[in-house]
Coordinates of N, CA and C in Angstrom, one line a residue:
A318 N 120.2 116.8 112.6 CA 119.5 115.8 112.0 C 120.5 114.5 111.8
I319 N 119.8 113.6 112.5 CA 120.0 112.3 111.6 C 119.1 111.1 111.5
V320 N 119.2 110.3 110.5 CA 118.8 109.3 109.9 C 119.1 107.7 109.2
V321 N 119.0 106.8 109.6 CA 119.3 105.8 109.6 C 118.8 105.0 108.6
V322 N 119.7 105.0 107.0 CA 118.3 104.2 106.0 C 119.2 103.2 105.3
D323 N 119.0 102.3 104.2 CA 119.9 101.6 103.5 C 119.5 101.7 102.7
I324 N 120.4 103.3 102.4 CA 120.4 103.8 101.1 C 120.6 103.0 99.8
N325 N 121.8 102.3 100.3 CA 122.1 101.4 98.8 C 121.4 99.7 98.6
K326 N 120.7 100.3 99.5 CA 120.2 98.7 99.3 C 121.4 97.3 99.0
D327 N 122.3 96.9 99.9 CA 123.1 96.4 100.1 C 122.3 95.7 101.8
G328 N 121.7 96.1 102.4 CA 121.5 95.7 103.9 C 121.8 95.7 104.6
K329 N 122.8 97.0 105.1 CA 123.5 97.4 106.0 C 122.9 98.9 105.8
K330 N 122.8 99.5 107.0 CA 121.5 100.4 107.5 C 123.3 101.3 107.0
D331 N 122.4 103.2 106.6 CA 123.5 103.5 106.6 C 123.2 105.2 106.6
L332 N 123.7 105.9 106.9 CA 123.8 107.7 107.8 C 123.3 108.4 106.7
I333 N 123.0 110.1 107.2 CA 122.4 110.8 107.0 C 122.1 112.1 107.9
L334 N 123.2 112.7 107.4 CA 123.2 113.4 108.5 C 123.2 115.5 108.1
A335 N 122.5 115.7 109.0 CA 122.2 117.3 108.2 C 121.4 118.3 109.4
G336 N 122.3 119.7 109.1 CA 121.9 120.7 110.1 C 122.5 121.5 109.1
N337 N 122.5 123.1 110.5 CA 123.0 124.6 110.3 C 122.4 125.1 111.6
L338 N 122.6 126.0 111.4 CA 122.3 127.2 113.0 C 122.9 128.6 112.1
D339 N 121.7 129.4 112.1 CA 121.9 130.8 111.7 C 121.5 131.4 112.9
K340 N 121.1 130.9 114.5 CA 121.1 132.6 115.3 C 122.5 132.0 116.4
T341 N 123.1 132.4 116.0 CA 124.5 132.3 117.1 C 124.7 133.5 116.9
R342 N 126.1 134.5 117.9 CA 126.9 134.8 118.3 C 127.0 135.5 118.1
V343 N 127.1 136.7 117.3 CA 127.5 137.7 117.0 C 128.8 137.4 116.9
R344 N 130.0 137.0 117.2 CA 130.7 136.9 117.3 C 131.5 136.0 116.6
M345 N 130.5 134.8 116.4 CA 130.9 133.8 115.6 C 130.1 133.7 113.9
G346 N 128.6 134.1 114.1 CA 128.4 133.8 112.9 C 127.8 132.9 112.8
K347 N 127.1 132.8 111.5 CA 126.2 131.9 111.1 C 127.2 130.8 111.1
I348 N 126.3 129.0 111.1 CA 127.0 127.9 111.0 C 126.1 127.5 109.5
D349 N 126.6 127.7 108.4 CA 125.4 127.1 107.1 C 126.3 126.5 106.5
A350 N 127.6 125.6 106.8 CA 128.4 125.2 105.0 C 127.6 123.1 105.5
N351 N 126.8 123.0 105.9 CA 126.5 122.0 106.3 C 125.1 121.4 104.8
K352 N 125.5 121.0 103.9 CA 124.7 120.6 102.8 C 123.8 119.1 103.1
G353 N 124.2 118.6 103.3 CA 123.9 117.4 103.8 C 124.8 116.4 104.1
Q354 N 124.6 115.5 104.5 CA 126.2 114.2 104.3 C 125.6 113.0 104.3
V355 N 126.1 111.8 103.6 CA 125.9 110.7 103.2 C 127.1 109.6 103.9
F356 N 126.9 109.0 104.7 CA 128.2 107.7 104.8 C 127.3 106.5 105.0
L357 N 128.2 106.0 103.5 CA 127.5 104.5 103.5 C 128.1 103.6 104.4
N358 N 127.7 102.8 104.9 CA 127.9 101.6 106.3 C 128.9 100.4 105.3
Q359 N 129.8 100.3 105.4 CA 130.9 99.6 105.0 C 131.0 98.0 105.9
G360 N 130.3 98.2 107.0 CA 130.0 96.9 107.8 C 131.2 97.0 109.0
Q361 N 131.4 96.1 109.7 CA 132.5 96.5 111.0 C 132.6 97.4 111.7
R362 N 131.7 98.3 111.4 CA 131.4 100.1 112.2 C 132.3 100.9 111.5
K363 N 132.5 100.5 110.1 CA 133.1 101.3 109.5 C 132.5 101.9 108.0
F364 N 132.3 103.2 107.9 CA 131.3 104.0 106.8 C 132.4 105.1 105.8
Q365 N 132.1 105.2 105.1 CA 132.6 105.5 103.5 C 131.7 107.5 103.6
Y366 N 132.5 108.5 103.3 CA 131.7 109.2 103.0 C 131.5 109.5 101.8
L367 N 129.9 109.8 100.9 CA 129.6 109.6 99.5 C 129.6 111.0 100.0
P368 N 129.9 111.9 98.8 CA 131.0 113.2 98.3 C 129.0 114.1 97.6
P369 N 128.4 114.5 97.9 CA 127.3 115.3 97.4 C 127.2 115.4 95.7
N370 N 128.2 115.5 95.3 CA 127.8 115.1 93.7 C 127.4 113.8 93.4
K371 N 127.9 112.8 94.3 CA 128.4 111.4 94.4 C 126.1 110.8 94.6
S372 N 126.4 111.7 95.8 CA 124.7 111.5 97.0 C 123.7 112.3 96.1
G373 N 123.8 113.8 95.9 CA 122.8 113.9 95.6 C 122.0 115.3 96.2
I374 N 122.2 115.0 97.4 CA 121.7 115.8 98.1 C 122.3 117.0 98.2
S375 N 121.9 118.2 98.7 CA 122.5 119.4 98.7 C 121.3 119.8 99.3
V376 N 121.5 120.3 100.9 CA 120.2 121.1 101.1 C 120.5 122.3 101.7
E377 N 119.7 122.9 101.5 CA 120.0 124.6 102.3 C 119.4 125.2 102.5
G378 N 119.5 126.0 104.5 CA 118.7 126.2 104.7 C 119.1 125.5 106.9
V379 N 118.2 125.8 107.6 CA 118.3 125.4 108.5 C 117.7 124.1 108.9
V380 N 117.8 122.8 108.8 CA 117.6 122.0 109.1 C 116.5 121.6 110.8
K381 N 116.0 120.9 110.7 CA 115.5 121.0 112.2 C 115.5 119.5 111.8
S382 N 115.2 118.5 110.9 CA 114.9 116.9 111.0 C 115.3 116.5 109.7
V383 N 115.2 115.4 110.0 CA 115.0 114.4 109.2 C 114.2 112.9 108.9
T384 N 113.8 112.7 108.3 CA 113.1 111.3 107.6 C 113.1 110.6 106.9
T385 N 112.9 109.4 106.9 CA 112.4 108.7 105.4 C 111.2 108.3 105.0
A386 N 110.6 108.0 104.2 CA 109.0 108.0 104.0 C 109.1 107.4 102.4
G387 N 109.0 106.2 102.7 CA 109.7 105.1 101.4 C 110.6 105.1 100.6
K388 N 110.8 105.7 99.2 CA 112.3 105.8 98.8 C 112.8 107.2 98.7
Y389 N 111.9 108.2 99.8 CA 112.0 110.0 99.8 C 112.6 109.8 101.0
I390 N 113.2 110.8 102.0 CA 114.5 112.0 102.1 C 113.9 112.7 102.3
L391 N 113.4 113.1 103.9 CA 112.5 114.3 103.8 C 113.2 115.1 104.9
F392 N 113.3 116.6 104.7 CA 114.6 117.7 105.4 C 114.0 118.3 106.2
G393 N 113.5 119.0 107.0 CA 112.3 119.8 107.7 C 113.4 121.1 108.0
L394 N 113.1 122.3 107.5 CA 113.4 123.1 107.3 C 113.1 124.3 108.1
N395 N 113.9 124.9 109.0 CA 113.3 125.9 109.3 C 112.8 127.7 108.3
N396 N 111.6 127.8 108.8 CA 110.4 128.9 107.7 C 111.3 128.7 106.0
Q397 N 111.3 127.7 106.2 CA 110.7 127.0 104.3 C 110.4 125.5 103.7
P398 N 109.6 125.6 102.8 CA 109.3 123.9 102.0 C 110.0 123.5 103.1
I399 N 109.4 122.0 103.3 CA 110.3 120.7 102.9 C 110.8 120.0 102.1
A400 N 112.2 119.4 102.2 CA 113.6 119.2 100.9 C 113.1 118.2 100.7
I401 N 112.7 117.4 99.5 CA 112.6 116.1 99.8 C 113.4 115.4 98.2
Y402 N 114.6 114.6 98.6 CA 115.1 113.3 97.8 C 114.6 111.6 97.4
Q403 N 114.7 111.9 96.4 CA 114.5 110.3 96.6 C 115.9 109.6 96.1
F404 N 115.8 108.2 96.3 CA 117.2 107.6 96.7 C 116.1 106.2 96.0
Q405 N 117.1 105.2 95.2 CA 116.8 104.2 94.3 C 116.5 102.7 95.4

């Protein structure tokens, strides 16, 4: 799932990506290491990765959707409650 939002209030749209998949073939196993990723827009189609310890985002589970509502980022998780994060 991807959402485009200006997280750091610099006037440039940043990217938040999240996912995971636990219903894969037995040979592959779960694909569940993605805890959510933030990429800050540097302009000129360049983005800088913001690590989880700086972004504060660490989503556990199979993310099916992500959206924003005001200053909140909402992650829709499969068979789990919505994960909510606040950005400044």
